[in-house]
Short mmCIF file of C-alpha atoms in Angstrom, two decimals:
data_model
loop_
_atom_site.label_atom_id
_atom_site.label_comp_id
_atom_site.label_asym_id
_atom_site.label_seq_id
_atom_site.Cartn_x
_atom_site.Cartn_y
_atom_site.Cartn_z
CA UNK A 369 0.00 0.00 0.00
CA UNK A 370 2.97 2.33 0.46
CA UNK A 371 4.48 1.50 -2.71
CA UNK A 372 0.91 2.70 -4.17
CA UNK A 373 0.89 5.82 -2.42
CA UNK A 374 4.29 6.73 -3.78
CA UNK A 375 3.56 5.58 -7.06
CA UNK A 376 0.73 7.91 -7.30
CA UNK A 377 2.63 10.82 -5.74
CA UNK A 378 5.29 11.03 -8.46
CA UNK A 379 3.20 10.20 -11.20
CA UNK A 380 1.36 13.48 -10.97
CA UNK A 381 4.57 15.23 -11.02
CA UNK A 382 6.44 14.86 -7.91
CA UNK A 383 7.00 13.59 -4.95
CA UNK A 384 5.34 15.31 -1.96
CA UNK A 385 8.08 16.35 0.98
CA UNK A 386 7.86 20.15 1.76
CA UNK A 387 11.66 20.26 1.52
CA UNK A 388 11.54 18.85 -2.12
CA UNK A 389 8.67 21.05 -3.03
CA UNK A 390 9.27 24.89 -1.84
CA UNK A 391 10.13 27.23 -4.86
CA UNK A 392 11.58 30.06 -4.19
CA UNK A 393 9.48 33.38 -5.33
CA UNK A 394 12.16 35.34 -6.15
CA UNK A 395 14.05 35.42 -9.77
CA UNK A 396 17.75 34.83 -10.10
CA UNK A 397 19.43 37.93 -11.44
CA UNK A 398 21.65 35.75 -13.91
CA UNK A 399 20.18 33.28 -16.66
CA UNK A 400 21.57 29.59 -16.78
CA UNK A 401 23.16 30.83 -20.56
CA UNK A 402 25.10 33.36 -18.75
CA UNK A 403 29.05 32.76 -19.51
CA UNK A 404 29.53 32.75 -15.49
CA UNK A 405 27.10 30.62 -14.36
CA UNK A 406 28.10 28.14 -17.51
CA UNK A 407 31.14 28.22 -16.18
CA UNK A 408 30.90 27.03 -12.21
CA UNK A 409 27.84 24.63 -13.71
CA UNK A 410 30.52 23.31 -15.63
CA UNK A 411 33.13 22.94 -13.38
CA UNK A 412 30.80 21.35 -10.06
CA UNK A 413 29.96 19.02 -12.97
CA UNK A 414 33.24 17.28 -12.62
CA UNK A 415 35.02 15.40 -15.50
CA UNK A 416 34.75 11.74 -14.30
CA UNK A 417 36.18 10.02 -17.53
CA UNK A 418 35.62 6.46 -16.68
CA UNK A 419 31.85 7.54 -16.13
CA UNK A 420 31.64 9.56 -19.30
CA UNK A 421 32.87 6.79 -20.99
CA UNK A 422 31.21 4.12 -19.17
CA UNK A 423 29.84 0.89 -20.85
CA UNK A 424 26.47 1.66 -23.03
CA UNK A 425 24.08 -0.69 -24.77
CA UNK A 426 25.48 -0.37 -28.25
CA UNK A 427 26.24 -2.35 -31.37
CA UNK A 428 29.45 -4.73 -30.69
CA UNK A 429 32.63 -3.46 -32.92
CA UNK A 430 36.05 -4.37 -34.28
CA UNK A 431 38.57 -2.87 -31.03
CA UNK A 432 41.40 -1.25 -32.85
CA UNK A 433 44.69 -0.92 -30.86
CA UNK A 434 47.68 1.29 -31.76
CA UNK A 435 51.41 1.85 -30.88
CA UNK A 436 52.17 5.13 -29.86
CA UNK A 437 55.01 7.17 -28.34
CA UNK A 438 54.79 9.36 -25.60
CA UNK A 439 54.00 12.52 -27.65
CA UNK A 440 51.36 10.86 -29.46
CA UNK A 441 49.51 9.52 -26.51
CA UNK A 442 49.12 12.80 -24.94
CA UNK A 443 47.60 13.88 -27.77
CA UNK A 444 45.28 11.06 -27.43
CA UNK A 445 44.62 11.96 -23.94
CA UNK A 446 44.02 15.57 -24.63
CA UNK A 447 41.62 14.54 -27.69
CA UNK A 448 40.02 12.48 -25.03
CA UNK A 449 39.15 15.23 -22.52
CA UNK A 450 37.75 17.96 -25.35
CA UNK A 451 35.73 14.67 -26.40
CA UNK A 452 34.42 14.43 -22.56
CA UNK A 453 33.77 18.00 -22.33
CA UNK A 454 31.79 17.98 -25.59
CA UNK A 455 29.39 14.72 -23.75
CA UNK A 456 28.67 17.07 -20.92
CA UNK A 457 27.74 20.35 -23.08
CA UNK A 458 24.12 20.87 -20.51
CA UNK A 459 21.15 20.31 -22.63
CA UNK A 460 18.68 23.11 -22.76
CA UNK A 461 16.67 24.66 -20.22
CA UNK A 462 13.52 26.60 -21.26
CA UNK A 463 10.49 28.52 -19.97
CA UNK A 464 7.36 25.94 -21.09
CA UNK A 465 6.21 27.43 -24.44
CA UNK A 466 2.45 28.81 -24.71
CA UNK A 467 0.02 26.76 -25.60
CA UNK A 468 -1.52 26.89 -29.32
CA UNK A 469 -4.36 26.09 -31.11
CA UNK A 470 -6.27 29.88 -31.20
CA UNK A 471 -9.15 29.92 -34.02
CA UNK A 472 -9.22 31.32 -36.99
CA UNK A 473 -12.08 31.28 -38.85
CA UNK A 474 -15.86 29.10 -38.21
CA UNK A 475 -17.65 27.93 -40.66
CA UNK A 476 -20.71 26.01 -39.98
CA UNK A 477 -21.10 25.25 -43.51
CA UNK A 478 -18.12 22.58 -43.37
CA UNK A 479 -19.70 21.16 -40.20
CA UNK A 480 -20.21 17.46 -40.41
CA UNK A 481 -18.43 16.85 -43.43
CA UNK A 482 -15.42 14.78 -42.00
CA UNK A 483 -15.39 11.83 -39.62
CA UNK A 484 -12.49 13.37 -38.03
CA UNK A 485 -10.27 16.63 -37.75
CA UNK A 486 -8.61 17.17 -41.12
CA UNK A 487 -4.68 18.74 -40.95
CA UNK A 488 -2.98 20.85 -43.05
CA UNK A 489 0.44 21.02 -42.99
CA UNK A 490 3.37 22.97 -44.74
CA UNK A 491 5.92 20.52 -45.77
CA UNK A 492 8.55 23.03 -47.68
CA UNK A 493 11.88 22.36 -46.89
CA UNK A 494 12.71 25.70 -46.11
CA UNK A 495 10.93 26.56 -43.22
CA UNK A 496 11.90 25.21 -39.53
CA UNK A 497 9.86 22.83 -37.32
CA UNK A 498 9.18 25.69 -34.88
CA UNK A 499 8.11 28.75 -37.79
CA UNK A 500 5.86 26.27 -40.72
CA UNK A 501 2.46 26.19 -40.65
CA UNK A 502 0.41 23.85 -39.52
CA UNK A 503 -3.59 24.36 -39.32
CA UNK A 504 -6.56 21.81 -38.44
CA UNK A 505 -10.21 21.93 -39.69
CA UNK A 506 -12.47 20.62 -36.83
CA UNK A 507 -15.65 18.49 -37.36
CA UNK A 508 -17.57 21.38 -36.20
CA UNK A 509 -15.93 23.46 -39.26
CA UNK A 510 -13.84 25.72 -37.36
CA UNK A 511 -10.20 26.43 -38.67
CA UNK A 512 -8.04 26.81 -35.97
CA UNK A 513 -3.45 26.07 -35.25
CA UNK A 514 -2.53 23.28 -34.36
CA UNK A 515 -1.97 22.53 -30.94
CA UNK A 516 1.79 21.90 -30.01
CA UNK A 517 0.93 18.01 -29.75
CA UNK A 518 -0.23 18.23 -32.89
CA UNK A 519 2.39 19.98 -34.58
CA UNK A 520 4.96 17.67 -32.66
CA UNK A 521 3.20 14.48 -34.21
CA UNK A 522 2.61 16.04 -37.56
CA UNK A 523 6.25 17.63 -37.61
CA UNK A 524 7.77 13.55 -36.98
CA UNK A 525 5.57 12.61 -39.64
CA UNK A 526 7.25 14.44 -42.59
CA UNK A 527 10.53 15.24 -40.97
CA UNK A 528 11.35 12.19 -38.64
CA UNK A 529 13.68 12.88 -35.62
CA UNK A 530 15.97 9.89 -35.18
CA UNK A 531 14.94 8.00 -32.24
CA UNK A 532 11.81 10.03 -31.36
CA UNK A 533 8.69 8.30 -31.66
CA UNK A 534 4.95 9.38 -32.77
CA UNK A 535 3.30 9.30 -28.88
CA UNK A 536 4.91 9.65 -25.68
CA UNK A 537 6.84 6.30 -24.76
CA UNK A 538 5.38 4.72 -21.10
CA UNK A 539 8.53 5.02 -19.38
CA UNK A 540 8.11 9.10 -19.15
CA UNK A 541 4.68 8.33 -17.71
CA UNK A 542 2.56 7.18 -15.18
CA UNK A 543 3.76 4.06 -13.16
CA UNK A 544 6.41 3.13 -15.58
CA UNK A 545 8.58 6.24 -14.85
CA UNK A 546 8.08 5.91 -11.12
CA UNK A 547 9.64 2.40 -11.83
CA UNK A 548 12.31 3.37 -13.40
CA UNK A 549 13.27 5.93 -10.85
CA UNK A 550 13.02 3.82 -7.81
CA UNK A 551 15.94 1.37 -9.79
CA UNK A 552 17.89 4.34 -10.15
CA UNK A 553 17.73 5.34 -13.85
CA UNK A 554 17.44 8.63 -13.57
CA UNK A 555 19.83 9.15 -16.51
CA UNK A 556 18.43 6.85 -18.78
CA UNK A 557 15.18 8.98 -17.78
CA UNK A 558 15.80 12.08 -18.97
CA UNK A 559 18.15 10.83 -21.96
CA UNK A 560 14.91 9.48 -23.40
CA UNK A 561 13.22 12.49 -22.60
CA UNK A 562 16.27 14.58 -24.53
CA UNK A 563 15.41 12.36 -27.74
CA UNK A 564 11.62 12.30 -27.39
CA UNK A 565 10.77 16.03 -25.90
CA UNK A 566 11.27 19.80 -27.25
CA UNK A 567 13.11 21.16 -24.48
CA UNK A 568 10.47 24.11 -23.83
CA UNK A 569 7.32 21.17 -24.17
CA UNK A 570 5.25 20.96 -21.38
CA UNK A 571 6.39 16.87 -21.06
CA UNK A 572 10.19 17.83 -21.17
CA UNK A 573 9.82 19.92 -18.41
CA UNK A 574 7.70 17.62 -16.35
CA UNK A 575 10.30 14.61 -16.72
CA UNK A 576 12.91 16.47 -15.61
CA UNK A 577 11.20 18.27 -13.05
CA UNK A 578 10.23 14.91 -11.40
CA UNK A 579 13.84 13.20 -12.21
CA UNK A 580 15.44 16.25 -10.24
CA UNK A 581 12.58 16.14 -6.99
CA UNK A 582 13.23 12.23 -6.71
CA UNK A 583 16.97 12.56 -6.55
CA UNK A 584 16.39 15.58 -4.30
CA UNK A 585 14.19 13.55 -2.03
CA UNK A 586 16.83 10.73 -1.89
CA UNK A 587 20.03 11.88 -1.60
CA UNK A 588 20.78 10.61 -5.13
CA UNK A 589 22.71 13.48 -6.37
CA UNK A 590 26.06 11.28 -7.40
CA UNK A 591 24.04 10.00 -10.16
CA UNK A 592 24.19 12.37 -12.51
CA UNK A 593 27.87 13.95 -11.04
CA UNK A 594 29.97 13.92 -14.50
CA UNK A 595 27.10 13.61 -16.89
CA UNK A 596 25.57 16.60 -18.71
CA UNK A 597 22.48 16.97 -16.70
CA UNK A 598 24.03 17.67 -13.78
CA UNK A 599 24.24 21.68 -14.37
CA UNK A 600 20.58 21.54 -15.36
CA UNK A 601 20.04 19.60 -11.69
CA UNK A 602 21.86 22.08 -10.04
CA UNK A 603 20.32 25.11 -11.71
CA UNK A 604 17.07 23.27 -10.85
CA UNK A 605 17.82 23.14 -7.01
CA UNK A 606 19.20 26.95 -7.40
CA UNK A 607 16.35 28.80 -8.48
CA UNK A 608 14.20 26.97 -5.88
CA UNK A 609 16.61 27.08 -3.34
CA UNK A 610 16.61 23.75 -2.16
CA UNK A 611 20.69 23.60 -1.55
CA UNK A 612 21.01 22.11 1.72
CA UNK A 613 20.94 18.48 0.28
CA UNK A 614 23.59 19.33 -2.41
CA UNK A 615 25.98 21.30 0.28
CA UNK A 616 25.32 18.14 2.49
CA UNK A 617 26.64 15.68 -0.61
CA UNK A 618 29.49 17.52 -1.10
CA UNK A 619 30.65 18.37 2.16
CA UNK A 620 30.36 14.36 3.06
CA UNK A 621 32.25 13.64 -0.32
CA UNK A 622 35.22 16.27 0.22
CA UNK A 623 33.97 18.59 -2.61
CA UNK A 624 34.43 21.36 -0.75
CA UNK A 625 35.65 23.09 -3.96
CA UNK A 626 32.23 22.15 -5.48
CA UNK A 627 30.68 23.98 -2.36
CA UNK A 628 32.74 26.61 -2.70
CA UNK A 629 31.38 27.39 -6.40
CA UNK A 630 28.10 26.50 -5.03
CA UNK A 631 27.96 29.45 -2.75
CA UNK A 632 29.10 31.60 -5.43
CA UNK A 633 26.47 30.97 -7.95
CA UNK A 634 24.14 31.53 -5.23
CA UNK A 635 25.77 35.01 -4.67
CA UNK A 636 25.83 35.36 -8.33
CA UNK A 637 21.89 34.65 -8.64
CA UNK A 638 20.71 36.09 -5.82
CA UNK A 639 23.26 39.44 -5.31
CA UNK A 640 20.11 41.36 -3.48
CA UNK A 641 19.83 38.64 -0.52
CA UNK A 642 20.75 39.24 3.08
CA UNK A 643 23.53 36.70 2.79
CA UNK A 644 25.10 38.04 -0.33
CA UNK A 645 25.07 41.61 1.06
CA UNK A 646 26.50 40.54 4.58
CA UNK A 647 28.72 37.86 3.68
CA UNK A 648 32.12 38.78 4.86
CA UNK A 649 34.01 35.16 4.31
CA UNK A 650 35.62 34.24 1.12
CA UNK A 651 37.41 30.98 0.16
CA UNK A 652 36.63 27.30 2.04
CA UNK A 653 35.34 29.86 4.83
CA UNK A 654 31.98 31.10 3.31
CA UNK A 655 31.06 27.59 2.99
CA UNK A 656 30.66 27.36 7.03
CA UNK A 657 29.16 31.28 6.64
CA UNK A 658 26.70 30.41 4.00
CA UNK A 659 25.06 27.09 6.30
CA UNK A 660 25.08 29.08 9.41
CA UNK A 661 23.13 31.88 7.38
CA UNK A 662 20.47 29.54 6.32
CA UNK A 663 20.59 27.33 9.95
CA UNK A 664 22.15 24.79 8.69
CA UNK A 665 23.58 24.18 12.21
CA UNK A 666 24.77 20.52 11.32
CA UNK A 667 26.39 21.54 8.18
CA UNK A 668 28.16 24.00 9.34
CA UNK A 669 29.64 22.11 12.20
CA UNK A 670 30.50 19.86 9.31
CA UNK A 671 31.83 22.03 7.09
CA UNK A 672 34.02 23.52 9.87
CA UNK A 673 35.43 20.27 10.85
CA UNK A 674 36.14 19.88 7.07
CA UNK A 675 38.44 23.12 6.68
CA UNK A 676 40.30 22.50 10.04
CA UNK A 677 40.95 18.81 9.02
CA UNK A 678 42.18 20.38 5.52
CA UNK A 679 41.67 17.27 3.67
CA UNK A 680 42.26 16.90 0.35
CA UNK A 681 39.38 18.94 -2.48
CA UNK A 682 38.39 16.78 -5.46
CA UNK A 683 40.30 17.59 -8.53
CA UNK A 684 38.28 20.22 -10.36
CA UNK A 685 37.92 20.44 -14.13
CA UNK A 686 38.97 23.71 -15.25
#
């Protein structure tokens, strides 16, 4: 029966804790393009190669091997890192687009002369997905757009996207995604959700939304370290301010450099709040400062006992 009950909770977009589900009302002064806050996104990121690389369900080929000297194979090495970099280039994040589907013109002469709602779409190559036009005639006779579901199905009709189907597959849905997030798949989620989804569609946002709340919830944030959604997690937990389970992770993991960068996008978004006006620490110190701010009482005991032990930061991707 508990199962159920959490089943039902995320499938309608979430699960329920308080701490999980506060937004924050007020806007970040930067946007998540902005060449700063690409930057630290980037770098708390990390550049894990052996999980950027990792094993993936793909077509069996041919291994090729190569002698090299030492010149050559720092080449390699170097090719290797630009090629990780390029893996973990964040996927978009978008305000939900408005909906469609305003009338044009009724006609109640043209009522009842189709079984179903005829489409008319503009299939010249040069317009774009987002600008051609794409109209419906209703039973009733009214002429109206085309909803954005429409257009989406209409748009893979003529001009297939590889891997992107005609409906919305089960595992972004329902019980099946709930499923799939309680194994821990939270990348595989919102990978299929990258192929399927516009970024700005109302279903895009949803899956993520619900991907980022679960690992939230959980603790699960090492999941998506050193993959490319993890700047679109963390700008998610930003602009809601829900940072003390992130802080927590990385204090416990030795990040503190991570934290550090942490602290300053928050400065960066939010340069009109109490604690970026009054904060007087810089360096591993405004770690400690910025938990004791928000009451963080634990965390900062933590992250005290963290700088005074001075152990080792994780290597940081510059």
């Amino acid at each position: 029966m508990a199962n159920r009950s959490w089943l039902l909770r995320l499938a309608v977009g979430g699960l329920s804790r308080a701490s999980c589900r506060y937004k924050s009302t007020q806007q970040p002064a930067k946007s998540v393009t902005d060449e700063q806050v690409q930057k630290l996104l980037t770098r708390m990121t990390g550049l894990d190669l052996d999980k950027v690389f990792k094993t993936r369900r793909e077509p069996l080929s041919q291994p090729v091997y190569k002698l090299v000297d030492e010149h050559q194979l720092k080449k390699a090495q170097m090719e290797t890192v630009e090629r990780a970099r390029e893996l973990l280039q964040m996927p978009p994040v978008l305000p939900q687009r408005k909906e469609k589907g305003e009338l044009i013109q009724g006609d109640a002469k043209l009522a009842g002369l189709e079984d179903t709602n005829v489409v008319f779409t503009d299939i010249s190559q040069t317009e774009s997905n987002s600008s051609r036009r794409i109209v419906v005639r209703e039973k009733n006779g009214n002429l109206r757009e085309a909803t954005w579901n429409e257009r989406d199905r209409m748009c893979q009709i003529y001009f297939p996207a590889l891997g992107r189907q005609l409906t919305l597959p089960a595992m972004l849905q329902g019980s099946d995604l709930a499923r799939l997030l309680k194994e821990q798949r939270h990348e595989e989620v919102l990978e299929r959700a990258n192929i399927q989804c516009e970024p700005d569609s109302v279903d895009y946002i949803r899956v993520h939304h619900a991907v980022y709340d679960d690992i939230a919830s959980r603790g699960l944030y090492d999941l998506l370290r050193s993959t490319r959604h993890f700047g679109g997690l963390l700008w998610y937990l930003m602009t809601r301010q829900l940072l003390k389970g992130i802080v927590e992770d990385m204090l416990e993991r030795n990040l503190i450099e991570d934290a550090i960068d942490l602290v300053g996008l928050f400065k960066l978004c939010y340069p009109d709040h109490e604690f970026s006006k009054g904060s007087t620490k810089a360096g591993k110190k405004c770690v400690q400062e910025f938990c004791e701010h928000h009451g963080w009482s634990d965390l900062a005991t933590l992250a005290s006992a963290k700088i005074n032990a001075r152990e080792p930061c994780s290597a940081q991707a510059q």
